[in-house]
Tab-separated table of C-alpha atoms and ligand atoms in Angstrom:
chain	number	residue	atom	x	y	z
A	1	MET	CA	71.960	312.629	126.495
A	2	ALA	CA	68.572	310.991	126.533
A	3	MET	CA	66.897	310.468	129.918
A	4	ASP	CA	64.180	308.029	130.705
A	5	ARG	CA	60.925	309.410	132.059
A	6	ARG	CA	61.507	308.393	135.639
A	7	ASN	CA	65.002	309.854	135.891
A	8	PHE	CA	63.960	312.943	134.097
A	9	LEU	CA	61.067	313.602	136.432
A	10	THR	CA	62.899	312.775	139.588
A	11	THR	CA	65.984	314.830	138.778
A	12	ALA	CA	65.506	317.722	136.409
A	13	THR	CA	61.872	318.429	136.964
A	14	LEU	CA	61.640	318.020	140.663
A	15	ALA	CA	64.895	319.766	141.326
A	16	SER	CA	63.779	322.689	139.230
A	17	LEU	CA	60.431	322.904	140.948
A	18	GLY	CA	62.174	324.082	144.076
A	19	LEU	CA	63.881	326.952	142.290
A	20	THR	CA	62.586	330.404	141.584
A	21	LEU	CA	61.112	331.262	138.234
A	22	GLU	CA	63.785	333.816	137.552
A	23	ALA	CA	66.513	331.221	137.947
A	24	GLN	CA	64.953	329.000	135.349
A	25	ASP	CA	63.769	331.580	132.906
A	26	ILE	CA	66.793	331.745	130.688
A	27	ASN	CA	68.002	328.238	130.365
A	28	GLN	CA	69.568	327.616	126.994
A	29	LYS	CA	72.816	329.247	126.112
A	30	ASP	CA	72.527	328.254	122.449
A	31	GLY	CA	68.969	329.483	122.231
A	32	ARG	CA	69.933	332.764	123.826
A	33	ALA	CA	72.762	333.314	121.384
A	34	ALA	CA	70.481	332.593	118.433
A	35	ASP	CA	67.819	334.911	119.807
A	36	ALA	CA	70.326	337.647	120.479
A	37	LYS	CA	71.552	337.413	116.895
A	38	ARG	CA	68.038	337.486	115.513
A	39	GLU	CA	67.002	340.350	117.683
A	40	ALA	CA	70.208	342.369	117.444
A	41	SER	CA	68.865	344.436	114.587
A	42	ALA	CA	66.568	347.203	115.734
A	43	VAL	CA	62.884	346.655	115.100
A	44	GLY	CA	62.466	348.064	111.675
A	45	GLY	CA	60.867	347.398	108.363
A	46	PRO	CA	59.444	344.108	107.233
A	47	PRO	CA	61.703	341.104	106.585
A	48	SER	CA	63.324	340.632	103.173
A	49	LYS	CA	61.559	337.284	102.752
A	50	PRO	CA	58.366	335.807	104.232
A	51	VAL	CA	58.560	334.331	107.725
A	52	MET	CA	56.064	331.806	109.073
A	53	ILE	CA	55.992	330.196	112.510
A	54	SER	CA	53.697	327.511	113.857
A	55	SER	CA	53.235	324.749	116.353
A	56	ARG	CA	55.225	321.700	115.265
A	57	ASN	CA	52.104	319.893	114.056
A	58	GLY	CA	51.901	322.460	111.254
A	59	TRP	CA	54.823	320.696	109.531
A	60	ASN	CA	52.902	319.041	106.677
A	61	GLY	CA	51.164	322.172	105.424
A	62	MET	CA	53.968	324.653	106.015
A	63	ASP	CA	55.637	324.302	102.592
A	64	LYS	CA	52.339	324.939	100.858
A	65	GLY	CA	51.629	328.009	102.991
A	66	TYR	CA	55.128	329.371	102.414
A	67	GLN	CA	54.891	328.830	98.659
A	68	MET	CA	51.618	330.782	98.629
A	69	LEU	CA	53.447	333.718	100.205
A	70	LEU	CA	56.339	333.461	97.739
A	71	GLU	CA	53.759	333.711	94.954
A	72	GLY	CA	52.294	336.855	96.490
A	73	GLY	CA	49.345	335.159	98.178
A	74	ASP	CA	47.475	336.587	101.121
A	75	THR	CA	48.925	335.970	104.585
A	76	LEU	CA	45.629	334.703	106.011
A	77	ASP	CA	45.161	332.242	103.142
A	78	ALA	CA	48.710	330.997	103.778
A	79	VAL	CA	48.314	330.405	107.513
A	80	ILE	CA	44.933	328.764	106.954
A	81	ALA	CA	46.533	326.431	104.402
A	82	VAL	CA	48.747	325.174	107.257
A	83	GLY	CA	45.746	324.508	109.496
A	84	LYS	CA	43.599	323.049	106.713
A	85	THR	CA	46.213	320.455	105.766
A	86	GLN	CA	45.857	318.879	109.208
A	87	GLU	CA	42.113	319.471	109.444
A	88	ASP	CA	41.762	317.341	106.288
A	89	ASP	CA	43.967	314.546	107.672
A	90	PRO	CA	41.910	311.834	109.424
A	91	ASN	CA	45.064	310.607	111.170
A	92	ASP	CA	45.661	313.916	112.952
A	93	ASP	CA	43.462	313.789	116.052
A	94	SER	CA	44.234	317.336	117.194
A	95	VAL	CA	42.156	319.292	114.665
A	96	GLY	CA	39.414	318.855	112.074
A	97	LEU	CA	38.490	315.418	110.769
A	98	GLY	CA	39.340	312.737	113.331
A	99	GLY	CA	39.742	315.183	116.214
A	100	LEU	CA	39.337	313.702	119.701
A	101	PRO	CA	35.728	314.085	120.878
A	102	ASN	CA	34.042	315.414	123.996
A	103	GLU	CA	32.963	313.200	126.903
A	104	GLU	CA	29.869	312.138	124.952
A	105	GLY	CA	31.826	311.147	121.853
A	106	GLY	CA	30.983	314.228	119.782
A	107	VAL	CA	33.783	316.129	118.027
A	108	GLU	CA	33.591	319.911	118.513
A	109	LEU	CA	35.978	322.198	116.653
A	110	ASP	CA	37.106	325.744	117.485
A	111	SER	CA	39.091	328.253	115.460
A	112	CYS	CA	39.859	331.942	115.120
A	113	CYS	CA	41.867	334.101	112.777
A	114	MET	CA	42.970	337.708	112.277
A	115	HIS	CA	43.821	339.383	109.003
A	116	GLY	CA	46.392	342.122	109.562
A	117	PRO	CA	45.937	344.176	106.381
A	118	THR	CA	42.187	344.680	106.906
A	119	ARG	CA	42.347	344.418	110.726
A	120	ARG	CA	39.456	341.968	110.688
A	121	ALA	CA	38.806	338.855	112.757
A	122	GLY	CA	36.645	335.739	112.548
A	123	ALA	CA	35.976	332.846	114.910
A	124	VAL	CA	33.874	329.716	115.356
A	125	GLY	CA	33.295	327.525	118.415
A	126	GLY	CA	31.742	324.114	119.010
A	127	VAL	CA	31.474	323.244	115.292
A	128	ARG	CA	30.112	319.689	114.914
A	129	TRP	CA	29.788	319.004	111.189
A	130	THR	CA	32.435	321.044	109.371
A	131	LYS	CA	36.006	319.772	109.324
A	132	ASN	CA	37.658	323.024	108.133
A	133	ALA	CA	36.974	325.179	111.174
A	134	SER	CA	39.758	327.587	110.147
A	135	LEU	CA	38.160	328.243	106.749
A	136	LEU	CA	34.812	328.664	108.458
A	137	ALA	CA	36.291	331.275	110.838
A	138	GLN	CA	37.633	333.094	107.780
A	139	ALA	CA	34.173	332.903	106.155
A	140	VAL	CA	32.599	334.460	109.266
A	141	MET	CA	35.142	337.270	108.941
A	142	GLN	CA	34.573	337.762	105.225
A	143	HIS	CA	30.845	337.219	104.841
A	144	THR	CA	29.155	338.407	108.029
A	145	ALA	CA	29.052	341.525	110.152
A	146	HIS	CA	30.009	339.367	113.143
A	147	VAL	CA	33.244	338.046	114.587
A	148	MET	CA	32.125	334.760	116.156
A	149	LEU	CA	29.527	332.076	115.474
A	150	VAL	CA	29.128	328.986	117.670
A	151	GLY	CA	27.470	325.580	117.738
A	152	GLU	CA	24.472	324.848	115.573
A	153	GLY	CA	24.436	328.353	114.120
A	154	ALA	CA	28.036	328.019	112.960
A	155	ASP	CA	27.260	324.708	111.226
A	156	ARG	CA	24.144	326.141	109.598
A	157	PHE	CA	26.209	329.078	108.354
A	158	ALA	CA	28.728	326.561	106.965
A	159	ARG	CA	25.991	324.811	104.965
A	160	ALA	CA	24.739	328.157	103.681
A	161	MET	CA	28.266	328.985	102.550
A	162	GLY	CA	28.570	325.674	100.715
A	163	PHE	CA	30.857	323.800	103.123
A	164	PRO	CA	30.100	320.051	102.893
A	165	LYS	CA	28.609	318.325	105.949
A	166	ASP	CA	31.389	316.191	107.436
A	167	GLU	CA	31.171	313.298	109.913
A	168	LEU	CA	34.129	314.269	112.108
A	169	LEU	CA	34.487	311.212	114.348
A	170	THR	CA	36.814	308.637	112.767
A	171	GLU	CA	36.887	305.030	113.899
A	172	ARG	CA	40.275	305.482	115.577
A	173	SER	CA	39.126	308.515	117.580
A	174	ARG	CA	35.930	306.668	118.502
A	175	LYS	CA	38.000	303.766	119.826
A	176	ALA	CA	40.234	306.118	121.825
A	177	TRP	CA	37.099	307.693	123.328
A	178	LEU	CA	35.665	304.243	124.170
A	179	LEU	CA	38.890	303.320	125.949
A	180	TRP	CA	38.794	306.563	127.913
A	181	LYS	CA	35.103	306.072	128.729
A	182	GLU	CA	35.619	302.511	129.959
A	183	SER	CA	38.671	303.322	132.058
A	184	HIS	CA	37.146	306.378	133.758
A	185	ARG	CA	34.230	305.312	135.849
A	186	ASP	CA	33.352	308.797	137.001
A	187	SER	CA	32.823	311.795	134.846
A	188	TRP	CA	35.067	314.582	136.122
A	189	TRP	CA	33.744	318.136	135.994
A	190	GLY	CA	35.722	319.911	138.631
A	191	PRO	CA	36.706	321.767	140.652
A	192	GLY	CA	39.488	323.180	138.506
A	193	LEU	CA	43.002	324.155	139.474
A	194	SER	CA	41.982	327.798	139.737
A	195	ASP	CA	39.339	327.102	142.403
A	196	PRO	CA	40.764	328.637	145.619
A	197	ASN	CA	39.615	325.528	147.481
A	198	TYR	CA	41.220	323.090	145.085
A	199	ARG	CA	44.037	321.111	146.673
A	200	VAL	CA	46.187	318.702	144.729
A	201	PRO	CA	45.758	315.469	146.659
A	202	PRO	CA	48.707	315.223	149.089
A	203	ASP	CA	49.871	311.885	147.699
A	204	LEU	CA	50.110	313.452	144.230
A	205	GLN	CA	52.221	316.440	145.215
A	206	PRO	CA	55.844	316.286	144.222
A	207	PRO	CA	57.900	314.452	145.123
A	208	PRO	CA	57.559	311.684	144.083
A	209	PRO	CA	55.872	311.375	140.705
A	210	PRO	CA	54.062	308.138	139.895
A	211	SER	CA	56.621	305.365	139.776
A	212	ALA	CA	57.717	303.482	136.664
A	213	GLN	CA	55.839	300.485	138.049
A	214	TRP	CA	52.692	302.579	138.256
A	215	TRP	CA	52.967	303.537	134.583
A	216	GLU	CA	53.680	299.941	133.541
A	217	GLN	CA	50.724	298.630	135.502
A	218	LYS	CA	48.436	301.309	134.127
A	219	ARG	CA	49.504	300.580	130.560
A	220	ARG	CA	49.030	296.827	131.080
A	221	GLU	CA	45.489	297.362	132.288
A	222	LEU	CA	44.666	299.657	129.418
A	223	GLU	CA	46.157	297.101	126.979
A	224	GLU	CA	43.769	294.465	128.351
A	225	LEU	CA	40.838	296.804	128.112
A	226	ALA	CA	41.819	297.806	124.570
A	227	ALA	CA	41.854	294.135	123.573
A	228	GLU	CA	38.390	293.649	125.080
A	229	LEU	CA	37.175	296.635	123.083
A	230	ALA	CA	38.618	295.099	119.890
A	231	ILE	CA	40.871	298.088	119.317
A	232	PRO	CA	43.173	297.068	116.452
A	233	LEU	CA	46.743	296.360	117.554
A	234	GLU	CA	48.194	299.152	115.457
A	235	TRP	CA	45.994	301.743	117.227
A	236	ARG	CA	46.392	300.534	120.807
A	237	GLY	CA	49.532	302.445	121.783
A	238	HIS	CA	48.072	305.640	120.366
A	239	CYS	CA	44.706	305.204	122.127
A	240	ILE	CA	46.401	304.419	125.437
A	241	ASP	CA	48.566	307.542	125.140
A	242	ARG	CA	45.474	309.657	124.570
A	243	VAL	CA	43.801	308.191	127.669
A	244	LEU	CA	46.893	308.676	129.833
A	245	PHE	CA	47.760	312.093	128.395
A	246	PRO	CA	44.591	313.796	127.114
A	247	THR	CA	45.659	316.415	124.581
A	248	HIS	CA	44.577	319.991	123.879
A	249	GLY	CA	45.190	319.466	120.151
A	250	THR	CA	45.664	322.768	118.363
A	251	ILE	CA	47.689	324.319	115.560
A	252	HIS	CA	48.675	327.969	115.562
A	253	CYS	CA	50.343	329.665	112.581
A	254	SER	CA	51.415	333.294	112.037
A	255	ALA	CA	53.020	334.889	108.961
A	256	VAL	CA	54.654	338.134	107.839
A	257	THR	CA	55.686	339.137	104.305
A	258	PRO	CA	58.170	341.595	102.810
A	259	LYS	CA	55.175	343.877	102.189
A	260	GLY	CA	54.715	343.979	105.971
A	261	GLU	CA	51.433	342.104	105.879
A	262	MET	CA	50.676	339.783	108.789
A	263	SER	CA	47.987	337.274	109.768
A	264	GLY	CA	47.445	334.562	112.373
A	265	MET	CA	45.190	331.524	112.759
A	266	THR	CA	44.521	328.913	115.432
A	267	THR	CA	42.461	325.742	114.992
A	268	THR	CA	41.688	322.847	117.342
A	269	CYS	CA	39.343	320.080	118.420
A	270	GLY	CA	39.967	321.341	121.954
A	271	LEU	CA	40.625	319.411	125.115
A	272	ALA	CA	40.021	315.688	124.687
A	273	TRP	CA	37.018	314.354	126.655
A	274	LYS	CA	35.792	317.866	127.516
A	275	ILE	CA	32.278	318.724	128.676
A	276	PRO	CA	30.141	319.259	125.555
A	277	GLY	CA	30.035	322.948	124.747
A	278	ARG	CA	33.375	323.736	126.338
A	279	CYS	CA	35.390	326.264	124.350
A	280	GLY	CA	39.033	326.810	125.209
A	281	ASP	CA	41.244	329.656	124.040
A	282	SER	CA	41.461	328.719	120.358
A	283	PRO	CA	38.285	330.519	119.208
A	284	ILE	CA	38.959	333.527	121.451
A	285	ILE	CA	40.526	336.494	119.673
A	286	GLY	CA	43.261	337.805	121.969
A	287	ALA	CA	43.796	334.439	123.677
A	288	GLY	CA	44.256	331.750	120.988
A	289	SER	CA	45.435	334.220	118.360
A	290	PHE	CA	45.998	337.956	117.946
A	291	THR	CA	47.524	339.993	115.144
A	292	ASP	CA	48.300	343.683	114.864
A	293	GLN	CA	50.432	344.252	111.854
A	294	ASP	CA	51.848	347.440	113.298
A	295	VAL	CA	53.477	345.221	115.920
A	296	GLY	CA	53.263	341.459	115.457
A	297	SER	CA	51.226	338.282	115.703
A	298	ALA	CA	51.002	335.631	118.411
A	299	GLY	CA	49.115	332.448	119.163
A	300	ALA	CA	48.885	329.639	121.650
A	301	THR	CA	48.595	325.908	122.190
A	302	GLY	CA	48.082	324.182	125.524
A	303	SER	CA	45.772	324.642	128.514
A	304	GLY	CA	43.116	326.904	127.039
A	305	GLU	CA	41.566	327.985	130.320
A	306	GLU	CA	44.915	329.218	131.632
A	307	ASN	CA	45.568	331.162	128.463
A	308	ILE	CA	42.157	332.828	128.466
A	309	ARG	CA	42.868	334.106	131.987
A	310	VAL	CA	45.956	335.999	130.784
A	311	ALA	CA	44.611	336.876	127.293
A	312	GLY	CA	47.921	335.431	126.156
A	313	ALA	CA	48.142	336.327	122.465
A	314	HIS	CA	47.013	339.921	123.046
A	315	THR	CA	49.278	340.294	126.069
A	316	ILE	CA	52.251	339.182	123.988
A	317	VAL	CA	51.544	341.571	121.120
A	318	GLU	CA	51.100	344.417	123.599
A	319	ASN	CA	54.351	343.432	125.314
A	320	MET	CA	56.124	343.758	121.962
A	321	ARG	CA	54.432	347.087	121.338
A	322	HIS	CA	56.052	348.271	124.568
A	323	GLY	CA	59.498	347.127	123.511
A	324	MET	CA	59.885	343.511	124.586
A	325	THR	CA	61.524	341.077	122.193
A	326	PRO	CA	59.364	338.167	120.986
A	327	ARG	CA	61.045	335.894	123.497
A	328	GLU	CA	60.623	338.286	126.426
A	329	ALA	CA	57.023	338.961	125.438
A	330	GLY	CA	56.171	335.252	125.365
A	331	LEU	CA	57.990	334.429	128.599
A	332	ASP	CA	56.197	337.298	130.325
A	333	ALA	CA	52.812	335.805	129.400
A	334	LEU	CA	53.963	332.447	130.798
A	335	LYS	CA	55.047	334.144	134.016
A	336	ARG	CA	51.564	335.647	134.330
A	337	ILE	CA	50.169	332.111	134.279
A	338	ALA	CA	52.692	331.050	136.929
A	339	ARG	CA	51.766	334.089	139.002
A	340	ASN	CA	48.080	333.150	138.831
A	341	TYR	CA	49.074	330.070	140.849
A	342	ARG	CA	51.473	331.976	143.088
A	343	HIS	CA	54.222	330.000	141.387
A	344	ASN	CA	52.947	326.900	143.183
A	345	PRO	CA	54.688	323.970	141.477
A	346	ALA	CA	52.148	321.447	142.803
A	347	LYS	CA	49.529	323.174	140.641
A	348	LEU	CA	51.682	324.330	137.734
A	349	ARG	CA	52.606	320.685	137.075
A	350	TYR	CA	49.100	320.367	135.657
A	351	VAL	CA	49.351	323.329	133.274
A	352	ASP	CA	50.724	323.047	129.731
A	353	MET	CA	51.279	326.181	127.640
A	354	GLN	CA	53.171	327.213	124.522
A	355	TYR	CA	53.249	330.552	122.685
A	356	TYR	CA	54.317	331.352	119.117
A	357	VAL	CA	55.440	334.929	118.607
A	358	LEU	CA	56.240	336.800	115.375
A	359	ARG	CA	57.264	340.442	115.228
A	360	LYS	CA	56.558	342.664	112.229
A	361	ASP	CA	60.239	342.675	111.247
A	362	GLY	CA	60.372	338.865	111.133
A	363	ALA	CA	62.009	338.303	114.554
A	364	TYR	CA	60.285	335.353	116.225
A	365	ALA	CA	60.204	333.069	119.246
A	366	GLY	CA	58.401	330.002	120.515
A	367	VAL	CA	58.240	329.643	124.302
A	368	SER	CA	56.871	326.956	126.594
A	369	LEU	CA	55.946	326.658	130.259
A	370	TRP	CA	57.585	323.226	130.351
A	371	SER	CA	60.680	322.016	128.498
A	372	HIS	CA	59.028	318.731	127.492
A	373	THR	CA	55.634	317.332	126.602
A	374	ALA	CA	53.679	315.102	128.978
A	375	SER	CA	55.166	312.142	127.112
A	376	ASP	CA	58.721	313.481	127.371
A	377	LYS	CA	59.334	314.964	123.951
A	378	ARG	CA	61.362	318.170	123.812
A	379	ARG	CA	59.061	321.127	123.157
A	380	GLN	CA	59.777	322.568	119.714
A	381	PHE	CA	58.141	324.959	117.277
A	382	LEU	CA	58.233	325.249	113.515
A	383	VAL	CA	59.787	328.071	111.498
A	384	HIS	CA	59.886	328.701	107.749
A	385	ASP	CA	61.872	331.646	106.421
A	386	GLY	CA	63.116	329.975	103.270
A	387	SER	CA	64.197	326.867	105.138
A	388	LYS	CA	61.720	324.853	107.176
A	389	ARG	CA	62.977	323.680	110.553
A	390	LEU	CA	62.071	322.869	114.150
A	391	GLU	CA	63.648	324.892	116.949
A	392	ASP	CA	63.719	324.134	120.674
A	393	MET	CA	61.518	326.344	122.807
A	394	PRO	CA	62.948	328.297	125.747
A	395	TYR	CA	60.959	327.415	128.841
A	396	LEU	CA	60.202	328.363	132.429
A	397	PHE	CA	60.374	324.897	134.002
A	398	ALA	CA	62.434	321.812	133.191
A	399	GLY	CA	60.382	318.656	132.797
A	400	GLY	CA	56.961	317.783	131.467
A	401	PRO	CA	53.473	318.612	132.716
A	402	LEU	CA	51.059	316.049	134.079
A	403	SER	CA	47.530	315.439	132.904
A	404	PHE	CA	44.725	317.162	134.749
A	405	PRO	CA	42.791	316.051	136.738
A	406	PRO	CA	45.577	314.294	138.643
A	407	GLN	CA	45.742	310.563	138.028
A	408	ALA	CA	45.188	308.369	141.044
A	409	ARG	CA	48.449	306.859	142.218
A	410	GLU	CA	46.995	303.391	142.410
A	411	PRO	CA	46.345	301.425	139.258
A	412	PHE	CA	42.688	301.784	138.443
A	413	GLN	CA	40.367	298.963	139.399
A	414	ARG	CA	37.809	297.708	136.937
A	415	PRO	CA	34.402	297.972	138.567
A	416	ASN	CA	33.375	294.721	140.130
A	417	TYR	CA	29.787	294.150	139.178
A	418	GLY	CA	29.735	290.722	140.843
A	419	PRO	CA	28.251	287.620	139.301
A	420	SER	CA	25.385	288.444	137.022
A	421	GLN	CA	22.077	287.970	138.776
A	422	PRO	CA	19.050	286.527	137.058
A	423	GLU	CA	16.378	289.141	136.784
A	424	LYS	CA	13.705	288.711	139.442
A	425	LYS	CA	10.320	287.923	137.983
L	501	LIG	N1	44.333	325.239	123.538
L	501	LIG	C1	43.247	324.486	123.068
L	501	LIG	C2	42.202	324.266	124.057
L	501	LIG	O1	42.433	324.364	125.252
L	501	LIG	O2	41.101	323.963	123.654
């Protein structure tokens, strides 16, 4: 049964916040049964057909990637095909062309990849002029003696390799940035949640969450501002969502073939409105993506800083090496994030994290810290093993995360500059 946002937050989420992690860990009977079936067979040889998993925004490119594997293509080429499809799409603001920019309006892309068969890795961070960050990470892996290039050097390398120079900021992403810029009077640099002195403002601690009236008022004000900024009607809802719920973007994809070959790739434009130069987890081997084809492959989407602190993708692969199932391995990494905040729900409400886990025998899982997105969509991940489908993610907490930094409870006030004064001569 569908729940509206207010009921959902005030019942499921807030009730669950008072419970222990262990009580909420295993929460879906159907999911458990499916996992048990999948994982019943002992870890053994490779699967009889290719298996690919990704974040749900990999949907459009997944068929192409899977077909490449059916035709005997390389696993890294296949997972990059999934990322590239969205990087090329100007209407996808999470990666590549049209990605949401930093606080100064500049788009900066991050990506990393690992190729199981050759045990090599490549990564790029802060790429400004090259839409296919995933291909560029692969080029670093294939054509240099390095693993990671960042910023200007990464773009210069792209030109040397023949990548075209791309203007990444689309008009729609520019308008979303303008709306954010106009509605946030102060730049916000910190402190972060992990600062021992950081306290969630008392009036923002649960309960209660911002009321339905608060959301309506906030949306109304942003609508007015969007009209003033001449944001086309068909983009307004989207731009307002991005201001209210800044995204971390990001696509992860991992693959395994009947030959036992595995690869993984993660690509992103990173956290919307970030400080220029900020890199999250996506270009970090072992955080955003990690593959060891003796064991498995894993990757992440969500709050990059939190994932870096638990080296999530590497932790998950190591967990599987020591006998955990994909689901257990992913949930364990999420619990490490919860532990970093002493399981404090007032802080964990501001963390968003999903992991995608693929074992060498084709067993897989997608797990999430929260059951829903910030805008109340059920967290799902994408699987292709001959049939392409979305599956619900098991989760630690029921509900959806909130945007960080915490939003003021009161509707924002436009700055009052007063009547314009004639300049004194
Ligand atoms: N997970 C993507 C980022 O934080 O940049």
